[in-house]
Coordinates of C-alpha atoms and ligand atoms in Angstrom, one line a residue:
M1 CA -12.1 -1.0 25.7
H2 CA -12.2 -4.5 24.1
R3 CA -11.8 -3.9 20.4
V4 CA -12.4 -5.7 17.5
S5 CA -9.2 -6.2 15.0
A6 CA -7.7 -8.3 12.1
Q7 CA -5.7 -10.3 14.7
E8 CA -9.0 -12.1 15.1
F9 CA -9.2 -12.8 12.2
M10 CA -5.8 -13.9 11.8
P11 CA -4.2 -17.2 11.1
E12 CA -2.5 -18.8 15.1
G13 CA 1.0 -19.0 13.7
R14 CA 3.1 -17.5 11.2
S15 CA 1.5 -18.2 8.4
S16 CA 2.5 -18.1 4.8
V17 CA 1.0 -15.4 2.3
R18 CA -1.4 -17.7 0.6
T19 CA -3.0 -19.1 3.6
L20 CA -3.0 -14.5 5.2
K21 CA -4.5 -13.7 2.4
E22 CA -7.9 -17.1 2.9
A23 CA -8.5 -16.0 5.7
A24 CA -8.6 -12.3 4.9
K25 CA -11.3 -12.7 3.3
H26 CA -13.2 -13.3 5.9
C27 CA -11.9 -9.5 8.2
R28 CA -14.2 -7.7 10.0
G29 CA -11.7 -6.1 11.5
C30 CA -13.3 -3.1 11.2
D31 CA -16.3 -1.4 9.3
L32 CA -14.7 -1.4 5.7
Y33 CA -16.0 -4.9 4.3
A34 CA -19.1 -3.9 4.3
N35 CA -19.3 -1.8 2.3
A36 CA -16.6 -2.6 0.0
T37 CA -16.8 -5.6 -2.5
Q38 CA -14.2 -7.2 -1.3
T39 CA -10.3 -8.0 0.4
V40 CA -7.6 -6.8 -2.0
F41 CA -5.0 -8.2 0.2
G42 CA -1.1 -7.7 -1.1
K43 CA 0.1 -9.4 -4.3
G44 CA 3.8 -11.5 -5.5
P45 CA 6.2 -13.8 -4.9
A46 CA 6.4 -15.5 -1.8
E47 CA 9.4 -13.8 -1.0
A48 CA 10.4 -10.8 -2.5
A49 CA 13.7 -9.5 -1.6
L50 CA 11.6 -5.6 -1.5
M51 CA 8.1 -4.6 -1.0
L52 CA 5.9 -1.6 -1.8
V53 CA 2.4 -0.5 0.8
G54 CA -0.3 1.8 -0.6
E55 CA -2.5 3.6 1.6
Q56 CA -6.3 1.1 0.8
P57 CA -7.4 0.2 -3.0
G58 CA -9.4 2.2 -4.8
D59 CA -12.9 1.6 -6.9
A60 CA -10.1 0.0 -9.5
E61 CA -8.6 -2.7 -7.0
D62 CA -12.2 -3.4 -4.9
Q63 CA -13.6 -4.5 -8.5
T64 CA -11.0 -6.6 -9.4
G65 CA -9.3 -7.8 -5.8
Q66 CA -5.4 -7.0 -7.4
P67 CA -3.9 -3.6 -5.2
F68 CA -2.4 -1.4 -7.5
I69 CA -4.2 -2.0 -11.6
G70 CA -6.6 1.6 -10.9
P71 CA -4.8 5.4 -12.0
A72 CA -1.5 4.7 -9.1
G73 CA -0.8 1.9 -10.0
K74 CA -0.7 2.6 -13.9
L75 CA 1.9 4.9 -13.2
L76 CA 3.3 3.2 -10.9
D77 CA 4.3 0.7 -14.1
R78 CA 5.7 3.7 -16.4
A79 CA 7.9 4.1 -12.8
L80 CA 8.8 0.8 -12.6
K81 CA 9.1 0.3 -16.7
E82 CA 12.3 3.5 -16.4
L83 CA 13.4 1.0 -13.0
D84 CA 13.8 -1.9 -15.8
L85 CA 12.0 -3.5 -12.9
Q86 CA 9.6 -6.6 -12.8
R87 CA 6.3 -5.6 -10.9
E88 CA 5.9 -9.8 -11.1
H89 CA 8.8 -9.5 -8.7
L90 CA 7.8 -7.3 -5.7
Y91 CA 4.8 -7.7 -3.1
I92 CA 2.5 -4.9 -3.0
T93 CA 0.0 -3.8 -0.6
N94 CA -2.0 -1.6 1.3
V95 CA -1.5 -0.7 5.0
V96 CA -5.7 -0.7 5.1
K97 CA -7.1 -4.0 2.8
H98 CA -10.8 -3.4 2.3
F99 CA -11.7 0.4 -0.2
K100 CA -13.6 3.2 2.5
W101 CA -15.9 5.5 0.0
E102 CA -18.5 7.6 -0.3
P103 CA -21.4 8.0 -3.1
R104 CA -20.7 10.7 -5.2
G105 CA -23.8 10.9 -7.4
K106 CA -22.4 7.9 -9.2
L107 CA -19.3 7.8 -8.7
R108 CA -17.9 6.2 -5.6
L109 CA -15.7 8.5 -4.1
H110 CA -12.2 7.6 -1.9
K111 CA -11.9 8.5 1.8
N112 CA -9.0 8.0 3.4
P113 CA -9.4 5.6 6.0
S114 CA -9.9 6.6 10.0
A115 CA -6.4 6.1 11.9
R116 CA -8.4 3.6 14.0
E117 CA -9.0 1.9 10.1
V118 CA -5.3 1.8 9.9
A119 CA -5.1 -0.3 13.5
A120 CA -7.8 -2.5 12.9
C121 CA -6.1 -3.6 9.4
R122 CA -2.1 -3.6 10.6
P123 CA -2.2 -7.1 12.4
W124 CA -2.8 -7.7 8.2
L125 CA -0.1 -5.9 7.0
E126 CA 1.9 -7.5 10.3
A127 CA 2.1 -10.9 8.9
E128 CA 2.9 -10.3 5.4
I129 CA 6.2 -8.4 6.0
A130 CA 6.8 -11.3 8.6
A131 CA 6.4 -13.9 5.8
V132 CA 7.0 -12.1 3.4
Q133 CA 10.2 -11.1 5.5
P134 CA 11.3 -8.2 2.8
T135 CA 14.6 -6.8 2.5
V136 CA 12.9 -3.6 1.5
V137 CA 9.6 -1.8 2.6
V138 CA 8.8 0.6 1.1
C139 CA 6.0 3.8 2.3
L140 CA 4.3 4.8 -0.5
G141 CA 2.5 7.5 0.6
A142 CA 1.4 9.0 4.4
T143 CA -1.0 6.6 5.6
A144 CA 1.8 3.7 5.5
A145 CA 4.8 6.5 6.1
R146 CA 3.1 7.1 9.4
A147 CA 1.5 2.8 10.0
L148 CA 5.1 2.4 9.7
L149 CA 7.5 4.9 10.4
G150 CA 5.7 7.1 13.2
A151 CA 3.2 9.4 13.5
Q152 CA 5.7 11.9 12.9
F153 CA 7.4 10.6 10.3
R154 CA 7.0 13.8 7.3
V155 CA 7.3 11.7 3.7
T156 CA 8.2 15.5 2.0
R157 CA 11.3 16.4 4.2
Q158 CA 11.7 12.6 5.1
R159 CA 11.9 10.6 1.6
G160 CA 14.5 8.2 1.1
E161 CA 15.7 8.2 4.4
L162 CA 16.9 4.8 6.0
H163 CA 14.8 3.3 8.3
P164 CA 14.8 -0.3 10.2
G165 CA 11.9 -1.8 10.7
P166 CA 10.2 -4.8 11.4
N167 CA 11.5 -8.4 11.3
G168 CA 15.9 -6.9 10.6
C169 CA 13.2 -4.7 7.4
T170 CA 15.3 -1.5 6.1
V171 CA 11.5 0.4 4.9
T172 CA 11.4 3.7 3.3
A173 CA 9.0 6.2 1.8
T174 CA 8.5 7.6 -0.4
V175 CA 5.4 10.4 -2.1
H176 CA 1.8 8.0 -3.5
P177 CA 1.4 7.4 -6.7
S178 CA -2.7 8.7 -6.3
S179 CA -0.2 12.3 -5.9
I180 CA 1.9 12.6 -8.2
V181 CA -1.8 11.6 -10.9
R182 CA -3.3 14.8 -9.7
I183 CA -0.3 16.8 -10.4
R184 CA -1.7 19.7 -13.3
D185 CA 1.2 20.9 -14.5
Q186 CA 3.0 18.7 -17.3
K187 CA 6.2 20.0 -16.1
E188 CA 6.2 19.5 -12.5
R189 CA 4.1 16.4 -12.6
E190 CA 7.6 15.0 -14.5
Q191 CA 9.7 16.3 -12.0
A192 CA 7.8 13.8 -10.0
V193 CA 7.6 11.3 -11.8
N194 CA 11.5 11.0 -12.2
R195 CA 12.5 11.9 -7.9
F196 CA 10.2 8.7 -8.0
V197 CA 12.1 7.1 -9.6
T198 CA 15.0 8.2 -7.7
D199 CA 13.4 7.2 -4.7
L200 CA 12.6 3.6 -5.3
R201 CA 16.0 2.8 -7.5
A202 CA 17.8 3.3 -4.2
A203 CA 15.6 1.5 -2.9
R204 CA 16.1 -0.8 -5.2
T205 CA 19.9 -0.6 -5.1
C206 CA 19.5 -0.7 -0.8
A207 CA 17.4 -4.6 -2.1
G208 CA 19.9 -6.3 -4.3
L209 CA 18.3 -6.1 -7.2
Ligands
URA301 N1 -4.1 3.3 -3.9 C1 -3.4 2.4 -3.2 O1 -2.8 3.2 -2.2 N2 -3.3 1.5 -3.1 C2 -4.0 1.2 -4.7 O2 -3.7 -0.7 -4.7 C3 -4.1 1.2 -5.8 C4 -4.4 3.1 -5.2
SF4_302 FE1 -10.8 -6.7 7.9 FE2 -8.9 -4.3 6.9 FE3 -11.2 -5.5 6.0 FE4 -10.9 -3.4 8.5 S1 -9.8 -3.0 6.8 S2 -12.2 -5.6 7.7 S3 -9.3 -4.5 9.8 S4 -9.3 -6.3 6.2

């Protein structure tokens, strides 16, 4: 059976990030566009050596159109600061480009994207990797790791492993920063931040930064 995906909204041939971003504004490759404010496309230099891939935009990202600017983004910024890495030098994106949520009173609660939605949106991520040609791609959390490293991949056991990826890049994975934000115990949270920083440091080294 033919199913719609982002592919039908993709420009012909290899495109720049700018062209892709423009086209993605009009994507209807799955139903998620209908309840979201806007497409949140990846952001960063056209030739970044290091690419970070999250799951999908949250509430703050949906409202502003920028990836990783809410609580998870703040934690990411803290980790990048510890590494002396400037966010502006990285390409930061998500597997799924629209915010999926359900109402809970006045709140919009994040809902995990389905496998079908991940598959539908995947062509944008593939096109971003083809356009940017990063040396290293870091999957942040299980959704990104599943999309780029396969359904069998387990972040808890396999974080930090280096795998060959598309376009000759190296793909690795670590936890999602929002999983760290959710840790209540301060000491445990600090340990989790340190491990996250360690994973990102290894990825940076691998990318030659
Ligand atoms: N979580 C993500 O996975 N991506 C974002 O952009 C924000 C939160
Ligand atoms: Fe298109 Fe992805 Fe948005 Fe679905 S989530 S409409 S595939 S951009």
